[in-house]
Short mmCIF file of C-alpha atoms and ligand atoms in Angstrom, two decimals:
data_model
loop_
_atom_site.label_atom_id
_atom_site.label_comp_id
_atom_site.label_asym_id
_atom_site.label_seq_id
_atom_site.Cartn_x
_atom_site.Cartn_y
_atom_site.Cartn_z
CA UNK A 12 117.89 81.50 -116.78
CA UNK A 13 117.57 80.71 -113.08
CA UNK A 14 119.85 78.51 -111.29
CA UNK A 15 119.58 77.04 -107.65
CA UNK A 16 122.52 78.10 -105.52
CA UNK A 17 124.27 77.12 -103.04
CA UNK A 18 123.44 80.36 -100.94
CA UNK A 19 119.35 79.87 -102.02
CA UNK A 20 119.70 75.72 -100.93
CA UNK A 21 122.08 76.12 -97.93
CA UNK A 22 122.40 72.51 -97.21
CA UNK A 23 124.79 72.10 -94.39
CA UNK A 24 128.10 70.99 -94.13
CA UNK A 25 127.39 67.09 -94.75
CA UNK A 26 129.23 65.76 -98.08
CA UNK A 27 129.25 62.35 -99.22
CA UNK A 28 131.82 60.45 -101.97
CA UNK A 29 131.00 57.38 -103.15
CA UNK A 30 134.52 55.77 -104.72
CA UNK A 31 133.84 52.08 -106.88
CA UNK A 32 136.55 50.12 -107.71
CA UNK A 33 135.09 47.32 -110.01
CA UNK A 34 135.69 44.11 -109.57
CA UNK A 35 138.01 43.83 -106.32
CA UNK A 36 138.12 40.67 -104.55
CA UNK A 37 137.09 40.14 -101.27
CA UNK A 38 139.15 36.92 -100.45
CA UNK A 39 142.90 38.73 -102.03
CA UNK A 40 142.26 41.83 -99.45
CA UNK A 41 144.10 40.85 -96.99
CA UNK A 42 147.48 40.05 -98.73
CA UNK A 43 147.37 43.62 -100.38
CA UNK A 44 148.37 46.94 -99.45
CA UNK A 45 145.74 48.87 -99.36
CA UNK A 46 146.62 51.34 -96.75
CA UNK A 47 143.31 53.91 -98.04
CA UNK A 48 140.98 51.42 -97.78
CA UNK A 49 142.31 49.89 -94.80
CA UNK A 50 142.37 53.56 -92.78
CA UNK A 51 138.40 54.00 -93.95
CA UNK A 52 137.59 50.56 -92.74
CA UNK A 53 139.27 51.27 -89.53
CA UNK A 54 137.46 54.78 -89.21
CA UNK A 55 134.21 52.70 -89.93
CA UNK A 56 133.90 49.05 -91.30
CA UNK A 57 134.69 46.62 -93.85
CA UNK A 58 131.67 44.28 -94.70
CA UNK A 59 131.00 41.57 -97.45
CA UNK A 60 128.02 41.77 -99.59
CA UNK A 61 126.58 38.95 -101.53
CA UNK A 62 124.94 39.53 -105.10
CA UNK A 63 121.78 38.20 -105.15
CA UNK A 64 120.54 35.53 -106.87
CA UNK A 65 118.55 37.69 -108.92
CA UNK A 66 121.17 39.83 -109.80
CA UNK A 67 123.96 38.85 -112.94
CA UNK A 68 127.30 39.38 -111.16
CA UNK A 69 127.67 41.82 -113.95
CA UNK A 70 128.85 45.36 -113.60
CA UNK A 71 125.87 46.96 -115.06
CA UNK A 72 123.27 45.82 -113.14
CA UNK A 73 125.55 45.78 -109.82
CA UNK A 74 126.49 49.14 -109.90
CA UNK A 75 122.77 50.62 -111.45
CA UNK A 76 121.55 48.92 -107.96
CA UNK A 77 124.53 50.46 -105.69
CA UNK A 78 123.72 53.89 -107.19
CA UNK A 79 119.77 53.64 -107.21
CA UNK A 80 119.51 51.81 -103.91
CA UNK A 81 116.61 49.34 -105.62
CA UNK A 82 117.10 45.89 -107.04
CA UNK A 83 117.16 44.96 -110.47
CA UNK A 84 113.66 44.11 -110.33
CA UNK A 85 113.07 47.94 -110.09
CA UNK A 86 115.78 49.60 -112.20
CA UNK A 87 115.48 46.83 -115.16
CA UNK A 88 119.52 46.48 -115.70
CA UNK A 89 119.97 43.22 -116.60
CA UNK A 90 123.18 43.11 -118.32
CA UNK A 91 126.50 45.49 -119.31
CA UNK A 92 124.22 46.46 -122.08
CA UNK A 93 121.98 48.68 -120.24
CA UNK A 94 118.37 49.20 -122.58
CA UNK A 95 115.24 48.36 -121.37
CA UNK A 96 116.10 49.79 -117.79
CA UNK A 97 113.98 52.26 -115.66
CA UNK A 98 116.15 54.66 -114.62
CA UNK A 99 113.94 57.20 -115.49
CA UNK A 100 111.87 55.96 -112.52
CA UNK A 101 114.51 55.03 -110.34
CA UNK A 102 117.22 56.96 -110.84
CA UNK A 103 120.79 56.97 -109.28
CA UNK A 104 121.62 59.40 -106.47
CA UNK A 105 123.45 61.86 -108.01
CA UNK A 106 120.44 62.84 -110.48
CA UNK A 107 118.17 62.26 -107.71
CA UNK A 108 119.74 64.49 -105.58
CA UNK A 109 120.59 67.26 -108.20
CA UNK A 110 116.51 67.10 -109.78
CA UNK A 111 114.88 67.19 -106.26
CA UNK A 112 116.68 67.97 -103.68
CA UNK A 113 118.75 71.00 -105.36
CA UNK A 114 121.93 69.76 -104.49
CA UNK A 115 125.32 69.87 -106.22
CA UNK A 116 126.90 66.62 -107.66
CA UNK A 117 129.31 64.95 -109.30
CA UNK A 118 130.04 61.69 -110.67
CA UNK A 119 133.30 60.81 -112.75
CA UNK A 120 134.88 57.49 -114.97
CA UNK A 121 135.69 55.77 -117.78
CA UNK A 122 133.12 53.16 -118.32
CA UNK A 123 130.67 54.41 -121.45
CA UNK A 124 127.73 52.61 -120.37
CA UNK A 125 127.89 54.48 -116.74
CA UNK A 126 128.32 57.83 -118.40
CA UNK A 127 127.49 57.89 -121.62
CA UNK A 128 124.68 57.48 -124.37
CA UNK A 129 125.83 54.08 -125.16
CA UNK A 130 124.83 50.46 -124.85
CA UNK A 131 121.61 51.86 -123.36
CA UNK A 132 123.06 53.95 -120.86
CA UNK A 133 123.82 56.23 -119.05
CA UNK A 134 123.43 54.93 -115.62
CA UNK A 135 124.49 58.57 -114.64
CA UNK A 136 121.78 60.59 -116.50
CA UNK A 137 121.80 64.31 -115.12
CA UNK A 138 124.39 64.76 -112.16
CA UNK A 139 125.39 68.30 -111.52
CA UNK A 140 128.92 68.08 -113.06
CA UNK A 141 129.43 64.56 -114.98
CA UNK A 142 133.35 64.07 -116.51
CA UNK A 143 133.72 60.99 -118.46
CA UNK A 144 137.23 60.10 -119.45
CA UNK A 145 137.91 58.02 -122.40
CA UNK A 146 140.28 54.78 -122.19
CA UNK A 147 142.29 55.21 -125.21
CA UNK A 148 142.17 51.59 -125.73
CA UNK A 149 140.50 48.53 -124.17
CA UNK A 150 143.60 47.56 -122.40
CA UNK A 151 144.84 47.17 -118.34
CA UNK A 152 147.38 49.74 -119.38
CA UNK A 153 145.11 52.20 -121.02
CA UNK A 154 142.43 51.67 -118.02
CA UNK A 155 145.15 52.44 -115.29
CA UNK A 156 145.95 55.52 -117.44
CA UNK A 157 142.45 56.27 -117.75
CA UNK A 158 141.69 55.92 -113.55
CA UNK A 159 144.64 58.09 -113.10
CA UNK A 160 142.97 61.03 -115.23
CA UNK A 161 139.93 60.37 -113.37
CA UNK A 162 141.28 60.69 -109.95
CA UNK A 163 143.03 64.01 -111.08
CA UNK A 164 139.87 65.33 -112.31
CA UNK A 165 137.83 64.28 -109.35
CA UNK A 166 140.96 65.79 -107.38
CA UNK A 167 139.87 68.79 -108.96
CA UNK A 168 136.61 69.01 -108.47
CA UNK A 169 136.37 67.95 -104.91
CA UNK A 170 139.64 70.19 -104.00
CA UNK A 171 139.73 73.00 -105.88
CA UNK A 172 136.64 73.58 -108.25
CA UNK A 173 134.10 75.89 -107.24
CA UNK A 174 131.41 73.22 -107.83
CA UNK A 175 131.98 71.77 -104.01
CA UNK A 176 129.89 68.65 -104.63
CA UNK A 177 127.57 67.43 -102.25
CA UNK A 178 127.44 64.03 -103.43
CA UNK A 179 129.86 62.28 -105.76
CA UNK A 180 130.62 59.23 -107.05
CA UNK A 181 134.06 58.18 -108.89
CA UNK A 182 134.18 55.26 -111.08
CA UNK A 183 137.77 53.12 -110.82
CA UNK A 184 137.87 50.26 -113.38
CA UNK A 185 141.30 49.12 -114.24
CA UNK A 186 141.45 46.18 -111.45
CA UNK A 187 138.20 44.73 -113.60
CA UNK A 188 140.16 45.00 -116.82
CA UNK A 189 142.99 43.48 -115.78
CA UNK A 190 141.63 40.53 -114.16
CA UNK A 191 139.21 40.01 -117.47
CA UNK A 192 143.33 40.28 -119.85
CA UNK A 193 145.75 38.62 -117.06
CA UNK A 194 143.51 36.44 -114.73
CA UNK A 195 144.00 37.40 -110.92
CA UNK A 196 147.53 37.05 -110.31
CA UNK A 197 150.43 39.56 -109.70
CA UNK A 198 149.26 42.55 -112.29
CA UNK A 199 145.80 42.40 -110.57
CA UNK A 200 147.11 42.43 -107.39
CA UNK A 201 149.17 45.50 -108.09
CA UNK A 202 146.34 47.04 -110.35
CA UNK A 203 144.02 46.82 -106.63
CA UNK A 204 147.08 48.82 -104.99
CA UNK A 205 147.25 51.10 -107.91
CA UNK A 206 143.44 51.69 -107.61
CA UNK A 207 143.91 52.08 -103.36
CA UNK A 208 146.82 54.72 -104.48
CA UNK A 209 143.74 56.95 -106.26
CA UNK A 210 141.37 56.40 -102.76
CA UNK A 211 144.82 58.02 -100.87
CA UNK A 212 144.84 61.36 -103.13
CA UNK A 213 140.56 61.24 -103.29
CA UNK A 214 140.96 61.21 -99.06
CA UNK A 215 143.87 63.27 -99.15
CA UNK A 216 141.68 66.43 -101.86
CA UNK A 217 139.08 65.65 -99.23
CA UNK A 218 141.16 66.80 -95.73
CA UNK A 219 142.55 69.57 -97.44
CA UNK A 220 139.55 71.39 -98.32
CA UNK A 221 139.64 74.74 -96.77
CA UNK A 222 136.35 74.02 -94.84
CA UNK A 223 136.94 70.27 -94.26
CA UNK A 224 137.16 70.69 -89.70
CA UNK A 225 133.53 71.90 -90.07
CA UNK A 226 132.24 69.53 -93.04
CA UNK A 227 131.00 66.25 -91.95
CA UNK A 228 132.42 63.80 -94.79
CA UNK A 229 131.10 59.81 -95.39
CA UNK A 230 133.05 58.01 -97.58
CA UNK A 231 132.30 54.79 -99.12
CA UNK A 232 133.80 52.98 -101.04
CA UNK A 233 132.13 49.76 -103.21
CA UNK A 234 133.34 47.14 -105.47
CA UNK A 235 130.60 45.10 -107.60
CA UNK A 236 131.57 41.84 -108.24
CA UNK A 237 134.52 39.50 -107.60
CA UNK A 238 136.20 37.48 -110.61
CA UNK A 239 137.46 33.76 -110.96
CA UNK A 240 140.95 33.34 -110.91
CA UNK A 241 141.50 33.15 -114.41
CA UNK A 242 139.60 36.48 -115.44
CA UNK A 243 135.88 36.55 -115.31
CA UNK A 244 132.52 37.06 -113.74
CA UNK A 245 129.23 36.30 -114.34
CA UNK A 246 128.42 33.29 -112.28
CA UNK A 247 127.60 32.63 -109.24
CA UNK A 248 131.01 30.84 -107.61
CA UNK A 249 131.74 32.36 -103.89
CA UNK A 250 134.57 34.50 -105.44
CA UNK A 251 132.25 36.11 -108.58
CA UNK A 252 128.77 36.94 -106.18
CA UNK A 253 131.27 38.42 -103.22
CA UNK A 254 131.45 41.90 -103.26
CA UNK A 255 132.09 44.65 -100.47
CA UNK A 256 131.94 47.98 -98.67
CA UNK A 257 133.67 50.23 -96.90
CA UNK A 258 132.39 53.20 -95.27
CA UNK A 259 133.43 55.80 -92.86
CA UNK A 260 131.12 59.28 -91.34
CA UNK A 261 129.70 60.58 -89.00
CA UNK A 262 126.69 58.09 -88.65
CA UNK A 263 128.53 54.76 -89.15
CA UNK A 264 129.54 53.24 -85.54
CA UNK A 265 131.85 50.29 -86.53
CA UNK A 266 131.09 46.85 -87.37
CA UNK A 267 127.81 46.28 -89.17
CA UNK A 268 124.99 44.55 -87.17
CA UNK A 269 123.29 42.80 -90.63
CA UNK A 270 124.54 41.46 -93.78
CA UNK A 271 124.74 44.59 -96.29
CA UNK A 272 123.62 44.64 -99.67
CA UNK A 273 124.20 46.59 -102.71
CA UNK A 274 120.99 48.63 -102.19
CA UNK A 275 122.10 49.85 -98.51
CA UNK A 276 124.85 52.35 -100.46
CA UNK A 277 122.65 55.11 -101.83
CA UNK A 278 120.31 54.14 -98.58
CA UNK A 279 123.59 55.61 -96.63
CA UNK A 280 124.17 58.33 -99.07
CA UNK A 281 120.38 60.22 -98.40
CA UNK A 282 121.07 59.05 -94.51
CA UNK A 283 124.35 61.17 -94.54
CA UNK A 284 122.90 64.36 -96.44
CA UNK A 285 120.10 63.81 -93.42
CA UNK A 286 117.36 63.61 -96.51
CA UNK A 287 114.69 61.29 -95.76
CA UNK A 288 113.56 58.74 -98.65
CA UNK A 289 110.32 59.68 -100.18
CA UNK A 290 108.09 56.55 -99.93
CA UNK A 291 107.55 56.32 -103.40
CA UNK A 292 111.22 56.20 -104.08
CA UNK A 293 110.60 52.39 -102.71
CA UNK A 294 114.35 52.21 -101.92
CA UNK A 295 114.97 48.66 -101.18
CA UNK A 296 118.24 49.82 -99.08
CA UNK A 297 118.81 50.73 -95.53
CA UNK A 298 121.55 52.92 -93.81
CA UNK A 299 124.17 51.64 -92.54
CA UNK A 300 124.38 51.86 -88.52
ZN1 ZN B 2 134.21 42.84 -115.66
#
């Protein structure tokens, strides 16, 4: 059995990671400390992004339209439950990128529907290397366990694994979980730190890779969907549709010039592996500038 290689599909030195913390607000940023995200936005830029009206401000169909770069109008993921979709037809970037364009990727978490054959999923069909990590309970404590296993892995992977992913994207979801048990006081607050604690050692496996001087690295880094301040999303209140993203690389210059959406993140991700989007991709996205 045949297997594309790196040394058959040289591909340059350009990498991409895509880290998503679900369900970070926009409006609490600023009394945080979130050193990680604050060094990326400084590198690059910090932007809002509103959910469309057309989109549930619902992890499923946010984060199928962050990875697939089309709207849910496309990719059919209406809910958390994820049948009925068309992810066949439009799938996310890591499976794009692995099926056509021979490159090596990666995508990690703890959310089943994302990763797994359940509740119509996975969003993540056929990346290169795929590591789901079970929460041992539906708990904040069991989540915050479960991102920590998550960043080690991708730690791994991204570090030290001979799989040297192209394109990755880690899935962070104990801030969500929390806000949905304890509302979006002090345990939230410090779950978003905890979360901006796993972006430091992502960065930090990143800048130690042997290679890393002569690899040209964009990071970005997403949330979904905001919450009320009791717990909750769904709606469409300013703090549930208010989402965000951070990015830093080599073709991002700073503050953005347009509102961003959603679809512009896996827009940016075939703009910084210098791939061109395939007309009939349709992506609805556009790089970042
Ligand atoms: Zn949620």
């Amino acid at each position: 059995m045949s297997n594309a290689s790196s040394t058959l599909w040289p591909a340059g030195p350009r990498r991409v990671l895509v880290v998503g913390i679900d369900g970070v607000r926009l409006d609490l940023l600023p009394e945080l400390h979130t050193p990680h995200l604050d060094s990326v936005a400084a590198e690059g830029f910090l932007a809002p992004v509103e959910v469309d009206e057309v989109t549930p401000t619902m992890s499923g169909p946010c984060w199928a339209t962050i990875t697939t770069g089309v709207g849910v109008a496309k990719h059919g993921v209406l809910g958390n439950h994820l049948g009925g979709n068309r992810l066949d037809v439009f799938p996310e970037f890591t499976t794009r990128l692995a099926a056509v364009h021979r490159r090596r990727t990666f995508a990690a978490g703890g959310w089943e529907p994302l990763f797994l054959a359940r509740s119509g999923g996975p969003l993540f069909a056929a990346p290169g290397r795929l590591s789901y990590i079970a929460p041992l309970e539906d708990t904040p404590e069991a989540w915050e366990v479960c991102d920590a296993r998550v960043t080690a892995e991708a730690e791994y992977v991204l570090r030290d694994s001979d799989d040297d992913p192209q394109a990755s994207f880690v899935y962070l979801g104990a801030v969500d979980e929390t806000a949905h048990f304890l509302g979006c006081g002090e345990e939230y607050r410090r779950s978003v730190e905890t979360a901006d604690r796993h972006l430091g050692r992502l960065l930090a496996a990143l800048k130690s890779r042997p290679d890393y001087a002569e690899e040209q690295w964009t990071v970005i880094v997403v949330t979904d969907h905001g919450h009320v301040d009791h717990g909750g999303h769904g709606g469409r209140t300013p703090v549930e549709r208010t989402a965000w993203i951070a990015a830093a690389g080599p073709d991002i210059s700073g503050p953005q010039p347009r509102p961003l959406h959603h679809t512009d993140v896996a827009a940016h991700v075939y703009r910084a592996l210098d791939i061109a989007p395939d007309p009939h991709w349709t992506l609805d996205g556009q790089p970042f500038k």
